[in-house]
Each structure stands twice: as structure tokens, then as C-alpha cells.
Amino acid sequence: MNEQLKSFLDGEMDSVNSIEFEKLLGETPSLLNEAEDFRLLSATLKTVDFGTPYGMEELQAKLNSKQTIQASNKSLWRRAWLFSGSMVGALLVIAIMFPVFAQSKSAAKRTQLLAMQRRDKSSADSLAMPASPMPGDAEMTKSPSAGVASADATVESAPVAASPMVEAKSMPSESGKVEFERNMSQFQASPSSTPPVVGPPDTPAGIYVERQGDIQVKVDNLLQTVDLVTGIAKSLDGFIVSSNVSRKEDGGEAVVVFRVPTSNFATAMTKLQQTGEVLSLNNSSQDITGETVDNTSRMFSWADEEQRLIEELKKAKGNDKWRIRAELNQVRANLEAYRASVKSLRDRAKYSTITANFVSGDTGTGNSSWAKDSLKGATGGLSEIGRILGSITIYVLVLSPIWLPFVIVGLIIRSRNRG
Amino acid sequence: MMLLVQEKATRTARLDIDQLVRDHYNQVFQFCSLRVGYHHAGDAAQESFLIAQRSLSKFRGESKPLTWLLGIAHNECRRMNRVAKREEPLPEFQTTGSSEANLVDRQVLRLALAGLSVEHREVVVMHEMDGLTYEEIATILSVPVGTVKSRLYHAFLNLRKCLQTSMEVQS
């Protein structure tokens, strides 16, 4: 209770407690005596003279000069920090943008490949524009009634130089045209004719081009990719020639060879590029027009010969019949060989061959789990962060001659201000 | 426009610190004089105001400006004593005023104050000589008000005891 005495004397006690304490003070002589001593002591302490204060004018002068210096120092310090902050910010932006830039470079390369692909396609489209057909470029369609080939051939021009035999049979003259039509009708009517040779609908008139594409793509899952490519081939009216998937310790490889109509070649290549990261891409074209025209002309020639022998056979008597029949068999054999050759050539021009090579670190056998994928992703992320931090550190260290003086000057100014 | 605003802000700050110097320099000087001695009080007070000028923007107005200034001065005096590697010197003063007050000899009072602990002496000085309230002392020392009350009471008890002893010796 006595501890309250000083606060009572100093007026720091609230009114309720003051009344109670005053009552107690009146009843307790020793406490009253103590209070008197405290009052005296306090009064003495309050009369202490500290001496005349000095230094106010000096302080005001210091404040005047200090304000100016401080303002300039503050400004300099602020500028130094602003510059340092800007530098660090710029470095951070560079460090962050660097991987993005690298990715964009890769994307640009890919875009370039796509553009190349588009150019190829457009050139193919331009080649596919209607042009004057050649004798050997007869549009053949299957006749629904007869079930045999019906050829609709016209001899308007012969832009491609053919062999002498072709020239003899398919000259762009009126008589030649008539003769060619006759030969074609004989060819259609021939009982030994093979199934019709269906010409490519978009084959450039007069030009036969065989296209091939090779692509190597890095993918995540081989089996899924092979299924995807099979789907692509089917959707583009193509077919799989061969498919091979092999597993290795460090991943796997799949090779898919498929053929699609030449009109869909560019689309197929584009879709293949979208299956993963393109490692290599190669397009090639081979002009087989000359060979096709040559063989077609020979085929018509043999057909003509066959017709002539048939006429002779009708008129022949005795042993001549056997001789002519043997000769006819030989002619027909040659004719069939040329028909097959022409069909093959036209197929090569109609369908393009694409060889897709897929490589992967994962064979896609289903062994991979979400945990493995997560671990792989997290490890990749960690290494990426480490790489970014490393890049930042390198940038900061390399550029230290630029920012370090500012920081040192700033620190000196700051320490002076504090001092 | 920005320059004008900046100039105005500088002028306002300038006025504020000047006003503080005019209003409270003597109190801060006395406060410092009791802690670092009369001869160093000028430096301590000036440095306290210079620190106050730099920290003026941080003053939130939650306490009186004087309390804030004395808090700065308190820390500055401690720093100066620490740098000079000296104990807090005894206050140098002389008593004036009524004859009743002069009943206590200034030398005896000085010795009595010297006998107090640092914690007790500083609350006595702050309250009796600087005229700070309990709450202001608590704010400056960062201790509860109850602690200030307790320290002050026991400081006075010790002073009284010392003075009584010295008076007995003298008589």
C-alpha cells in the first residue's frame, strides 16, 4: 500500500483511490511522516538548476546545412537504389526471358518448317491445275456396266518428249489422234486386259511426280504415336505400308511407313510435325513422267500389235493359226507387263510415301506411373529453377562493375548520415 | 509541379523541426545534461534533434512531441555513454529557490542520487527534474506504468534513507 504513496503525492492516483489513501494517511502517522519527507525531497529536486542551455543556434545552423546535404544525399541514395533496383529487375527479366527466347527460337524453326511445308503444298496445288492431257495421260475410270476399264483419251498435245516409238504412235496430228482412239478402244475391249489403272484425280496433267517424305520426331509415347499415325493415314485415305516398334534400354524407336494420296501429302506432314518435337524433316520429289509416257506408249503399241494378230488369226488357215496364236501369246505377255508397269507408275504418282521415324525415352508400355511423371516434372522444374538462379547469379556477378560502385556509394552516404 | 510539391513538403518539415527546437530544446538539453553531463549535453541535444529531423516522417503523433524527443535523447545519451565507455555521470546541479528546499544540501543530494541504481535514478530524474508523467516515462523506457511507480517509490525511499543518514552524520 505504501508503494501508492508516491503516485498519490504526484496526483497520478485516480479519485476513488485518492480518497481512500488520504483516509489511510490520516490514520497512519508513519505514512504521513514519509509523505512529508517525500514532498520535501521532491520540492528540492524540482528546484535544481541545470545551468544555462547552450548550442541552440549551432543546432539551427546545422539543421539548415543538414537539410540541404541530407536532401541531396537522400536524392543520390534514392537514385543509387533506383538504379540498382532497375539493374536487378532487368537482369531478372533477362533471366526469365532467356528460356522463353530459346523456346521461341525452337518455335520459329518449327514455323519455318511448316512454312516450307506450305510452300510445297502450294506448289503441288499449282502443278495440279488443269492442263492439256497427253496421249499417255488418259483418264481412266471404271465402267460400272462392263466392269472393265474405259479410257477417255484425247491427243491435244504432247509436252513431254517421249521415246521414238511413242512419237510414232502418238503424234499430235489428226490421223494420229484417230489411230490413238482406235488403239484405246481396242485396249479397253481386250479380253485379257487387267483391272483398270485408276489415275490419280489430282495428278498434274502431263506430269507424274512421285513424292517422298522422311520425318524424325521425338515423342513421349511411342505406341500412342503409332496409333495416332495410323489414324492420320486412314483419315487421309492412305494406308500403312509397314510399322515397326522396337524397345531399347534408353527408350525406344518406331518406324512407320505409310502412303497417302499426293494431294494429302502436305496435310500428313503437317500432322506428323504436331505429334512431337521434330528432329529432322526431308521432302523429295521425283519426276516419272518420261517413264510413264514411254511405258504407256509401248503398252498401246503392243495392244495394236495384238489387235493386228487377232485379225490375222481370223484369216489364217492351217499351221499359220498356230504360229499366229503363239505370236499373240507373246504379244499379250508383253502387253500385260507394260500394263502392270504403267499401273505401278501411276500409283507411285498418285500416292506419296512417308517414312516417319519416332524416338522416345518412354516406350509407352504402360510402366510409367503418375508418381514417376511427377518426379520427372518436379526434377525438371528444380533444375530449371537452379538454372535460372545460376543465370541470375552469373549476370549479377558479371555486371557487378556497373552496379557495385553505386551500392558502395549509397552505403557510404548512408553510414555518414547515420554517423 | 512535382518540384513545387516537394519544396512545399520540405518547407513544412523545416517549419516543424524549427518549431520543435524552439519549443523543446531547453528540456532536451536538461534531459541530456543529467545523463551525459553539462559539457556534453549540447552535443547530445543537437544530435537528438538531428536524428529527430531525419525521423520526422516516421513520427506518428501517438505521443507528445516532447516524449518522442526525449525518447530519442535517451537513446542518444546511452549511445554516447557507451561509445565513451563511461558510466552515466552524476547530475551536475545546484539548488535554488525557497529556503525550505535549501534545507537539503546539494552535495548531499548529489551523493544520495549517486547511491541509487541506474533504473531508479533515471525515473527520479525524468519525473522530478524533467517533469514527465508516469505514462511518458513508461513510453520512453518501454516499461509498464506500474514499474515506473514502483521504481519511483523505492528510489525516493532510498534517497530519504541516504539523506537521513547523512544528516545524522552531520549533526
CSV table of N, CA, C and O in Angstrom, one decimal, chain A residues 248-360:
chain,number,residue,atom,x,y,z
A,248,LYS,N,14.3,-50.1,-76.5
A,248,LYS,CA,15.7,-50.2,-76.1
A,248,LYS,C,15.8,-49.8,-74.6
A,248,LYS,O,14.8,-49.3,-74.0
A,249,GLU,N,17.0,-49.9,-74.1
A,249,GLU,CA,17.2,-49.5,-72.7
A,249,GLU,C,17.0,-48.1,-72.4
A,249,GLU,O,16.4,-47.7,-71.4
A,250,ASP,N,17.4,-47.2,-73.3
A,250,ASP,CA,17.3,-45.8,-73.1
A,250,ASP,C,16.0,-45.2,-73.8
A,250,ASP,O,15.9,-44.1,-74.1
A,251,GLY,N,15.1,-46.1,-74.1
A,251,GLY,CA,13.9,-45.6,-74.7
A,251,GLY,C,13.4,-46.5,-75.8
A,251,GLY,O,13.3,-47.7,-75.6
A,252,GLY,N,13.1,-46.0,-76.9
A,252,GLY,CA,12.6,-46.9,-78.0
A,252,GLY,C,12.5,-46.1,-79.3
A,252,GLY,O,12.8,-44.9,-79.4
A,253,GLU,N,12.1,-46.9,-80.3
A,253,GLU,CA,12.1,-46.3,-81.7
A,253,GLU,C,10.9,-46.9,-82.4
A,253,GLU,O,10.7,-48.1,-82.3
A,254,ALA,N,10.3,-46.2,-83.2
A,254,ALA,CA,9.2,-46.7,-84.1
A,254,ALA,C,9.4,-46.1,-85.5
A,254,ALA,O,9.6,-44.9,-85.6
A,255,VAL,N,9.2,-47.0,-86.4
A,255,VAL,CA,9.3,-46.6,-87.8
A,255,VAL,C,8.0,-47.0,-88.5
A,255,VAL,O,7.6,-48.1,-88.5
A,256,VAL,N,7.3,-46.0,-89.0
A,256,VAL,CA,6.0,-46.2,-89.7
A,256,VAL,C,6.2,-45.7,-91.1
A,256,VAL,O,6.5,-44.5,-91.3
A,257,VAL,N,5.9,-46.6,-92.0
A,257,VAL,CA,5.9,-46.2,-93.5
A,257,VAL,C,4.5,-46.3,-93.9
A,257,VAL,O,3.8,-47.3,-93.8
A,258,PHE,N,4.0,-45.2,-94.4
A,258,PHE,CA,2.6,-45.2,-94.9
A,258,PHE,C,2.5,-44.3,-96.2
A,258,PHE,O,3.4,-43.5,-96.5
A,259,ARG,N,1.4,-44.6,-96.9
A,259,ARG,CA,1.2,-43.9,-98.1
A,259,ARG,C,-0.1,-43.2,-98.1
A,259,ARG,O,-1.1,-43.7,-97.6
A,260,VAL,N,-0.1,-42.0,-98.6
A,260,VAL,CA,-1.3,-41.2,-98.7
A,260,VAL,C,-1.4,-40.6,-100.1
A,260,VAL,O,-0.4,-40.4,-100.8
A,261,PRO,N,-2.6,-40.2,-100.5
A,261,PRO,CA,-2.7,-39.6,-101.8
A,261,PRO,C,-1.9,-38.3,-101.8
A,261,PRO,O,-1.7,-37.6,-100.8
A,262,THR,N,-1.3,-38.1,-103.0
A,262,THR,CA,-0.4,-36.9,-103.1
A,262,THR,C,-1.0,-35.6,-102.7
A,262,THR,O,-0.4,-34.7,-102.1
A,263,SER,N,-2.3,-35.5,-102.9
A,263,SER,CA,-3.0,-34.3,-102.5
A,263,SER,C,-3.0,-34.1,-101.0
A,263,SER,O,-3.2,-33.0,-100.6
A,264,ASN,N,-2.9,-35.2,-100.3
A,264,ASN,CA,-2.9,-35.1,-98.8
A,264,ASN,C,-1.5,-35.1,-98.2
A,264,ASN,O,-1.3,-35.2,-97.0
A,265,PHE,N,-0.5,-35.1,-99.1
A,265,PHE,CA,0.9,-35.2,-98.6
A,265,PHE,C,1.3,-34.1,-97.6
A,265,PHE,O,1.8,-34.4,-96.5
A,266,ALA,N,1.0,-32.9,-98.0
A,266,ALA,CA,1.3,-31.8,-97.1
A,266,ALA,C,0.6,-31.8,-95.8
A,266,ALA,O,1.1,-31.6,-94.7
A,267,THR,N,-0.7,-32.2,-95.9
A,267,THR,CA,-1.5,-32.3,-94.6
A,267,THR,C,-0.9,-33.4,-93.7
A,267,THR,O,-0.8,-33.1,-92.5
A,268,ALA,N,-0.5,-34.5,-94.3
A,268,ALA,CA,0.0,-35.6,-93.5
A,268,ALA,C,1.3,-35.1,-92.8
A,268,ALA,O,1.5,-35.4,-91.6
A,269,MET,N,2.2,-34.5,-93.5
A,269,MET,CA,3.4,-34.0,-93.0
A,269,MET,C,3.2,-33.0,-91.8
A,269,MET,O,3.9,-33.0,-90.8
A,270,THR,N,2.2,-32.1,-92.1
A,270,THR,CA,1.9,-31.1,-91.0
A,270,THR,C,1.4,-31.8,-89.7
A,270,THR,O,1.8,-31.5,-88.6
A,271,LYS,N,0.5,-32.8,-89.9
A,271,LYS,CA,0.0,-33.5,-88.8
A,271,LYS,C,1.1,-34.3,-88.1
A,271,LYS,O,1.1,-34.4,-86.8
A,272,LEU,N,2.0,-34.8,-88.8
A,272,LEU,CA,3.2,-35.6,-88.2
A,272,LEU,C,4.0,-34.7,-87.4
A,272,LEU,O,4.5,-35.0,-86.3
A,273,GLN,N,4.2,-33.4,-87.9
A,273,GLN,CA,5.0,-32.5,-87.1
A,273,GLN,C,4.4,-32.1,-85.8
A,273,GLN,O,5.1,-31.7,-84.8
A,274,GLN,N,3.1,-32.3,-85.7
A,274,GLN,CA,2.4,-31.9,-84.5
A,274,GLN,C,2.4,-33.0,-83.4
A,274,GLN,O,1.9,-32.8,-82.3
A,275,THR,N,3.0,-34.2,-83.8
A,275,THR,CA,3.0,-35.3,-82.8
A,275,THR,C,4.1,-35.1,-81.8
A,275,THR,O,4.1,-35.8,-80.8
A,276,GLY,N,5.1,-34.3,-82.0
A,276,GLY,CA,6.1,-34.1,-81.0
A,276,GLY,C,7.2,-33.1,-81.5
A,276,GLY,O,6.8,-32.2,-82.3
A,277,GLU,N,8.4,-33.3,-81.0
A,277,GLU,CA,9.4,-32.3,-81.4
A,277,GLU,C,10.1,-32.9,-82.7
A,277,GLU,O,10.7,-34.0,-82.7
A,278,VAL,N,10.1,-32.1,-83.7
A,278,VAL,CA,10.7,-32.5,-85.0
A,278,VAL,C,12.2,-32.4,-84.9
A,278,VAL,O,12.8,-31.4,-84.6
A,279,LEU,N,12.8,-33.6,-85.2
A,279,LEU,CA,14.3,-33.6,-85.2
A,279,LEU,C,14.8,-33.4,-86.6
A,279,LEU,O,15.9,-32.8,-86.8
A,280,SER,N,14.2,-34.0,-87.6
A,280,SER,CA,14.6,-33.8,-88.9
A,280,SER,C,13.4,-34.0,-89.9
A,280,SER,O,12.4,-34.6,-89.6
A,281,LEU,N,13.5,-33.3,-91.0
A,281,LEU,CA,12.4,-33.3,-92.0
A,281,LEU,C,13.0,-33.3,-93.4
A,281,LEU,O,13.9,-32.5,-93.6
A,282,ASN,N,12.5,-34.1,-94.2
A,282,ASN,CA,13.1,-34.2,-95.6
A,282,ASN,C,12.0,-34.5,-96.6
A,282,ASN,O,11.2,-35.5,-96.4
A,283,ASN,N,11.9,-33.7,-97.6
A,283,ASN,CA,10.9,-33.9,-98.7
A,283,ASN,C,11.7,-34.1,-100.0
A,283,ASN,O,12.7,-33.4,-100.2
A,284,SER,N,11.2,-35.0,-100.8
A,284,SER,CA,11.9,-35.2,-102.1
A,284,SER,C,10.8,-35.5,-103.1
A,284,SER,O,9.8,-36.1,-102.8
A,285,SER,N,11.1,-35.1,-104.3
A,285,SER,CA,10.2,-35.4,-105.4
A,285,SER,C,11.0,-36.0,-106.6
A,285,SER,O,12.1,-35.6,-106.8
A,286,GLN,N,10.3,-36.9,-107.3
A,286,GLN,CA,11.0,-37.5,-108.5
A,286,GLN,C,10.0,-37.5,-109.7
A,286,GLN,O,8.9,-37.9,-109.6
A,287,ASP,N,10.5,-36.9,-110.8
A,287,ASP,CA,9.6,-36.8,-111.9
A,287,ASP,C,9.7,-38.1,-112.7
A,287,ASP,O,10.7,-38.5,-113.2
A,288,ILE,N,8.5,-38.8,-112.8
A,288,ILE,CA,8.5,-40.1,-113.5
A,288,ILE,C,7.6,-40.0,-114.7
A,288,ILE,O,7.1,-40.9,-115.3
A,289,THR,N,7.5,-38.8,-115.2
A,289,THR,CA,6.6,-38.5,-116.4
A,289,THR,C,7.1,-39.3,-117.7
A,289,THR,O,6.4,-40.0,-118.4
A,290,GLY,N,8.4,-39.1,-117.9
A,290,GLY,CA,9.0,-39.7,-119.1
A,290,GLY,C,8.8,-41.2,-119.1
A,290,GLY,O,8.3,-41.8,-120.1
A,291,GLU,N,9.1,-41.8,-118.0
A,291,GLU,CA,9.0,-43.3,-117.9
A,291,GLU,C,7.5,-43.7,-118.1
A,291,GLU,O,7.2,-44.7,-118.8
A,292,THR,N,6.6,-43.0,-117.5
A,292,THR,CA,5.2,-43.3,-117.6
A,292,THR,C,4.7,-43.2,-119.0
A,292,THR,O,4.0,-44.1,-119.6
A,293,VAL,N,5.0,-42.1,-119.7
A,293,VAL,CA,4.6,-41.9,-121.0
A,293,VAL,C,5.2,-43.0,-122.0
A,293,VAL,O,4.5,-43.5,-122.8
A,294,ASP,N,6.5,-43.3,-121.7
A,294,ASP,CA,7.1,-44.3,-122.6
A,294,ASP,C,6.4,-45.6,-122.4
A,294,ASP,O,6.1,-46.3,-123.4
A,295,ASN,N,6.2,-46.0,-121.2
A,295,ASN,CA,5.6,-47.3,-121.0
A,295,ASN,C,4.2,-47.4,-121.5
A,295,ASN,O,3.7,-48.4,-122.0
A,296,THR,N,3.5,-46.2,-121.3
A,296,THR,CA,2.1,-46.2,-121.8
A,296,THR,C,2.1,-46.4,-123.3
A,296,THR,O,1.2,-47.1,-123.9
A,297,SER,N,2.9,-45.7,-124.0
A,297,SER,CA,3.0,-45.8,-125.5
A,297,SER,C,3.4,-47.2,-125.9
A,297,SER,O,2.8,-47.7,-126.9
A,298,ARG,N,4.3,-47.8,-125.2
A,298,ARG,CA,4.7,-49.2,-125.6
A,298,ARG,C,3.5,-50.1,-125.3
A,298,ARG,O,3.2,-51.0,-126.1
A,299,MET,N,2.7,-49.8,-124.3
A,299,MET,CA,1.6,-50.6,-124.0
A,299,MET,C,0.6,-50.5,-125.1
A,299,MET,O,0.0,-51.5,-125.6
A,300,PHE,N,0.3,-49.3,-125.6
A,300,PHE,CA,-0.6,-49.1,-126.7
A,300,PHE,C,-0.1,-49.8,-128.0
A,300,PHE,O,-0.9,-50.4,-128.8
A,301,SER,N,1.2,-49.7,-128.2
A,301,SER,CA,1.8,-50.4,-129.3
A,301,SER,C,1.6,-51.9,-129.3
A,301,SER,O,1.2,-52.5,-130.3
A,302,TRP,N,1.8,-52.4,-128.1
A,302,TRP,CA,1.6,-53.9,-128.0
A,302,TRP,C,0.1,-54.2,-128.2
A,302,TRP,O,-0.2,-55.3,-128.7
A,303,ALA,N,-0.7,-53.3,-127.7
A,303,ALA,CA,-2.2,-53.5,-127.9
A,303,ALA,C,-2.5,-53.5,-129.4
A,303,ALA,O,-3.4,-54.3,-129.8
A,304,ASP,N,-1.9,-52.6,-130.1
A,304,ASP,CA,-2.1,-52.5,-131.5
A,304,ASP,C,-1.7,-53.8,-132.2
A,304,ASP,O,-2.4,-54.3,-133.1
A,305,GLU,N,-0.5,-54.3,-131.8
A,305,GLU,CA,0.0,-55.5,-132.4
A,305,GLU,C,-0.9,-56.7,-132.1
A,305,GLU,O,-1.1,-57.5,-132.9
A,306,GLU,N,-1.4,-56.7,-130.9
A,306,GLU,CA,-2.3,-57.8,-130.5
A,306,GLU,C,-3.5,-57.8,-131.4
A,306,GLU,O,-4.0,-58.8,-131.9
A,307,GLN,N,-4.0,-56.5,-131.6
A,307,GLN,CA,-5.2,-56.4,-132.5
A,307,GLN,C,-4.9,-56.9,-133.9
A,307,GLN,O,-5.7,-57.6,-134.5
A,308,ARG,N,-3.7,-56.6,-134.4
A,308,ARG,CA,-3.4,-57.0,-135.7
A,308,ARG,C,-3.3,-58.5,-135.9
A,308,ARG,O,-3.8,-59.1,-136.8
A,309,LEU,N,-2.7,-59.1,-134.8
A,309,LEU,CA,-2.5,-60.6,-134.8
A,309,LEU,C,-3.9,-61.3,-134.7
A,309,LEU,O,-4.1,-62.3,-135.4
A,310,ILE,N,-4.8,-60.6,-134.0
A,310,ILE,CA,-6.1,-61.2,-133.9
A,310,ILE,C,-6.8,-61.2,-135.3
A,310,ILE,O,-7.5,-62.2,-135.7
A,311,GLU,N,-6.6,-60.1,-136.0
A,311,GLU,CA,-7.2,-60.0,-137.3
A,311,GLU,C,-6.6,-61.1,-138.3
A,311,GLU,O,-7.3,-61.7,-139.1
A,312,GLU,N,-5.3,-61.2,-138.1
A,312,GLU,CA,-4.6,-62.2,-139.0
A,312,GLU,C,-5.0,-63.6,-138.6
A,312,GLU,O,-5.2,-64.5,-139.5
A,313,LEU,N,-5.3,-63.8,-137.3
A,313,LEU,CA,-5.7,-65.1,-136.8
A,313,LEU,C,-7.0,-65.5,-137.4
A,313,LEU,O,-7.3,-66.7,-137.8
A,314,LYS,N,-7.8,-64.5,-137.6
A,314,LYS,CA,-9.2,-64.8,-138.1
A,314,LYS,C,-9.1,-65.3,-139.6
A,314,LYS,O,-9.9,-66.1,-140.1
A,315,LYS,N,-8.1,-64.7,-140.3
A,315,LYS,CA,-7.9,-65.0,-141.7
A,315,LYS,C,-7.0,-66.3,-141.9
A,315,LYS,O,-7.0,-66.8,-143.0
A,316,ALA,N,-6.3,-66.6,-140.9
A,316,ALA,CA,-5.2,-67.6,-141.1
A,316,ALA,C,-5.9,-69.0,-141.2
A,316,ALA,O,-7.0,-69.3,-140.7
A,317,LYS,N,-5.1,-69.9,-141.9
A,317,LYS,CA,-5.5,-71.3,-142.1
A,317,LYS,C,-4.4,-72.2,-141.8
A,317,LYS,O,-3.2,-71.9,-142.0
A,318,GLY,N,-4.7,-73.4,-141.3
A,318,GLY,CA,-3.7,-74.4,-141.2
A,318,GLY,C,-2.7,-74.1,-140.1
A,318,GLY,O,-3.1,-73.6,-139.0
A,319,ASN,N,-1.4,-74.3,-140.5
A,319,ASN,CA,-0.3,-74.1,-139.5
A,319,ASN,C,-0.1,-72.6,-139.1
A,319,ASN,O,0.4,-72.3,-138.0
A,320,ASP,N,-0.5,-71.7,-140.0
A,320,ASP,CA,-0.4,-70.3,-139.7
A,320,ASP,C,-1.1,-69.9,-138.4
A,320,ASP,O,-0.7,-69.0,-137.6
A,321,LYS,N,-2.3,-70.6,-138.2
A,321,LYS,CA,-3.0,-70.3,-137.0
A,321,LYS,C,-2.2,-70.5,-135.7
A,321,LYS,O,-2.2,-69.8,-134.8
A,322,TRP,N,-1.5,-71.7,-135.7
A,322,TRP,CA,-0.7,-72.0,-134.5
A,322,TRP,C,0.5,-71.0,-134.4
A,322,TRP,O,0.8,-70.6,-133.2
A,323,ARG,N,1.1,-70.6,-135.5
A,323,ARG,CA,2.2,-69.7,-135.4
A,323,ARG,C,1.7,-68.3,-134.9
A,323,ARG,O,2.3,-67.7,-134.0
A,324,ILE,N,0.5,-67.9,-135.5
A,324,ILE,CA,0.0,-66.6,-135.1
A,324,ILE,C,-0.5,-66.6,-133.6
A,324,ILE,O,-0.3,-65.7,-132.8
A,325,ARG,N,-1.0,-67.7,-133.2
A,325,ARG,CA,-1.5,-67.8,-131.8
A,325,ARG,C,-0.3,-67.7,-130.8
A,325,ARG,O,-0.4,-67.0,-129.8
A,326,ALA,N,0.8,-68.4,-131.2
A,326,ALA,CA,2.0,-68.4,-130.4
A,326,ALA,C,2.5,-66.9,-130.3
A,326,ALA,O,2.9,-66.4,-129.2
A,327,GLU,N,2.5,-66.3,-131.5
A,327,GLU,CA,3.0,-64.9,-131.5
A,327,GLU,C,2.1,-64.0,-130.7
A,327,GLU,O,2.5,-63.1,-130.0
A,328,LEU,N,0.8,-64.3,-130.8
A,328,LEU,CA,-0.2,-63.5,-130.0
A,328,LEU,C,0.0,-63.7,-128.5
A,328,LEU,O,-0.1,-62.7,-127.7
A,329,ASN,N,0.3,-64.9,-128.1
A,329,ASN,CA,0.6,-65.1,-126.7
A,329,ASN,C,1.7,-64.3,-126.2
A,329,ASN,O,1.7,-63.7,-125.1
A,330,GLN,N,2.8,-64.2,-127.0
A,330,GLN,CA,4.0,-63.5,-126.7
A,330,GLN,C,3.6,-62.0,-126.5
A,330,GLN,O,4.0,-61.3,-125.6
A,331,VAL,N,2.9,-61.5,-127.5
A,331,VAL,CA,2.5,-60.1,-127.5
A,331,VAL,C,1.6,-59.7,-126.3
A,331,VAL,O,1.8,-58.7,-125.7
A,332,ARG,N,0.7,-60.7,-126.0
A,332,ARG,CA,-0.1,-60.4,-124.8
A,332,ARG,C,0.7,-60.4,-123.5
A,332,ARG,O,0.4,-59.6,-122.6
A,333,ALA,N,1.7,-61.2,-123.5
A,333,ALA,CA,2.5,-61.2,-122.3
A,333,ALA,C,3.2,-59.9,-122.1
A,333,ALA,O,3.3,-59.3,-121.0
A,334,ASN,N,3.8,-59.4,-123.3
A,334,ASN,CA,4.4,-58.1,-123.2
A,334,ASN,C,3.4,-57.0,-122.8
A,334,ASN,O,3.8,-56.1,-122.1
A,335,LEU,N,2.2,-57.1,-123.4
A,335,LEU,CA,1.2,-56.1,-123.1
A,335,LEU,C,0.9,-56.1,-121.7
A,335,LEU,O,0.8,-55.0,-121.0
A,336,GLU,N,0.7,-57.2,-121.0
A,336,GLU,CA,0.4,-57.3,-119.6
A,336,GLU,C,1.5,-56.7,-118.8
A,336,GLU,O,1.3,-56.0,-117.8
A,337,ALA,N,2.8,-57.0,-119.2
A,337,ALA,CA,3.9,-56.4,-118.5
A,337,ALA,C,3.9,-54.9,-118.5
A,337,ALA,O,4.1,-54.3,-117.4
A,338,TYR,N,3.6,-54.4,-119.6
A,338,TYR,CA,3.5,-52.9,-119.7
A,338,TYR,C,2.4,-52.3,-119.0
A,338,TYR,O,2.4,-51.2,-118.4
A,339,ARG,N,1.2,-53.0,-119.0
A,339,ARG,CA,0.1,-52.5,-118.3
A,339,ARG,C,0.4,-52.5,-116.7
A,339,ARG,O,0.1,-51.5,-116.1
A,340,ALA,N,1.1,-53.5,-116.3
A,340,ALA,CA,1.4,-53.5,-114.9
A,340,ALA,C,2.4,-52.4,-114.5
A,340,ALA,O,2.3,-51.7,-113.5
A,341,SER,N,3.3,-52.2,-115.4
A,341,SER,CA,4.3,-51.1,-115.2
A,341,SER,C,3.6,-49.7,-115.2
A,341,SER,O,3.9,-48.9,-114.3
A,342,VAL,N,2.7,-49.5,-116.1
A,342,VAL,CA,2.0,-48.2,-116.1
A,342,VAL,C,1.2,-48.0,-114.9
A,342,VAL,O,1.2,-47.0,-114.3
A,343,LYS,N,0.6,-49.1,-114.4
A,343,LYS,CA,-0.2,-49.0,-113.2
A,343,LYS,C,0.6,-48.7,-112.0
A,343,LYS,O,0.3,-47.8,-111.2
A,344,SER,N,1.8,-49.3,-112.0
A,344,SER,CA,2.7,-49.1,-110.9
A,344,SER,C,3.2,-47.6,-110.8
A,344,SER,O,3.2,-47.0,-109.8
A,345,LEU,N,3.5,-47.2,-112.0
A,345,LEU,CA,4.0,-45.8,-112.1
A,345,LEU,C,2.9,-44.8,-111.7
A,345,LEU,O,3.2,-43.8,-111.0
A,346,ARG,N,1.7,-45.0,-112.1
A,346,ARG,CA,0.6,-44.1,-111.8
A,346,ARG,C,0.3,-44.2,-110.3
A,346,ARG,O,-0.1,-43.2,-109.7
A,347,ASP,N,0.4,-45.4,-109.8
A,347,ASP,CA,0.2,-45.5,-108.3
A,347,ASP,C,1.3,-44.7,-107.5
A,347,ASP,O,1.0,-44.0,-106.5
A,348,ARG,N,2.5,-44.8,-108.0
A,348,ARG,CA,3.6,-44.0,-107.4
A,348,ARG,C,3.3,-42.5,-107.4
A,348,ARG,O,3.7,-41.8,-106.5
A,349,ALA,N,2.7,-42.1,-108.6
A,349,ALA,CA,2.4,-40.7,-108.7
A,349,ALA,C,1.2,-40.3,-107.9
A,349,ALA,O,1.1,-39.2,-107.4
A,350,LYS,N,0.3,-41.2,-107.8
A,350,LYS,CA,-0.9,-40.9,-107.1
A,350,LYS,C,-0.7,-40.9,-105.5
A,350,LYS,O,-1.3,-40.1,-104.8
A,351,TYR,N,0.1,-41.8,-105.0
A,351,TYR,CA,0.3,-41.9,-103.6
A,351,TYR,C,1.8,-41.5,-103.3
A,351,TYR,O,2.7,-41.9,-103.9
A,352,SER,N,1.9,-40.8,-102.2
A,352,SER,CA,3.2,-40.4,-101.7
A,352,SER,C,3.6,-41.3,-100.6
A,352,SER,O,2.7,-41.7,-99.8
A,353,THR,N,4.8,-41.5,-100.5
A,353,THR,CA,5.3,-42.4,-99.4
A,353,THR,C,6.0,-41.6,-98.3
A,353,THR,O,6.8,-40.7,-98.6
A,354,ILE,N,5.5,-41.8,-97.1
A,354,ILE,CA,6.1,-41.1,-96.0
A,354,ILE,C,6.7,-42.1,-95.0
A,354,ILE,O,6.0,-43.0,-94.6
A,355,THR,N,7.9,-41.8,-94.6
A,355,THR,CA,8.6,-42.6,-93.6
A,355,THR,C,8.7,-41.8,-92.4
A,355,THR,O,9.4,-40.8,-92.3
A,356,ALA,N,8.0,-42.2,-91.3
A,356,ALA,CA,8.0,-41.5,-90.1
A,356,ALA,C,8.8,-42.3,-89.0
A,356,ALA,O,8.5,-43.4,-88.8
A,357,ASN,N,9.8,-41.6,-88.5
A,357,ASN,CA,10.7,-42.3,-87.5
A,357,ASN,C,10.5,-41.6,-86.2
A,357,ASN,O,10.7,-40.4,-86.1
A,358,PHE,N,10.0,-42.3,-85.2
A,358,PHE,CA,9.7,-41.7,-83.9
A,358,PHE,C,10.7,-42.3,-82.9
A,358,PHE,O,10.9,-43.5,-82.8
A,359,VAL,N,11.3,-41.4,-82.1
A,359,VAL,CA,12.2,-41.8,-81.0
A,359,VAL,C,11.6,-41.3,-79.7
A,359,VAL,O,10.9,-40.2,-79.7
A,360,SER,N,11.8,-42.0,-78.6
A,360,SER,CA,11.3,-41.6,-77.3
A,360,SER,C,12.1,-42.2,-76.2
A,360,SER,O,12.8,-43.2,-76.4
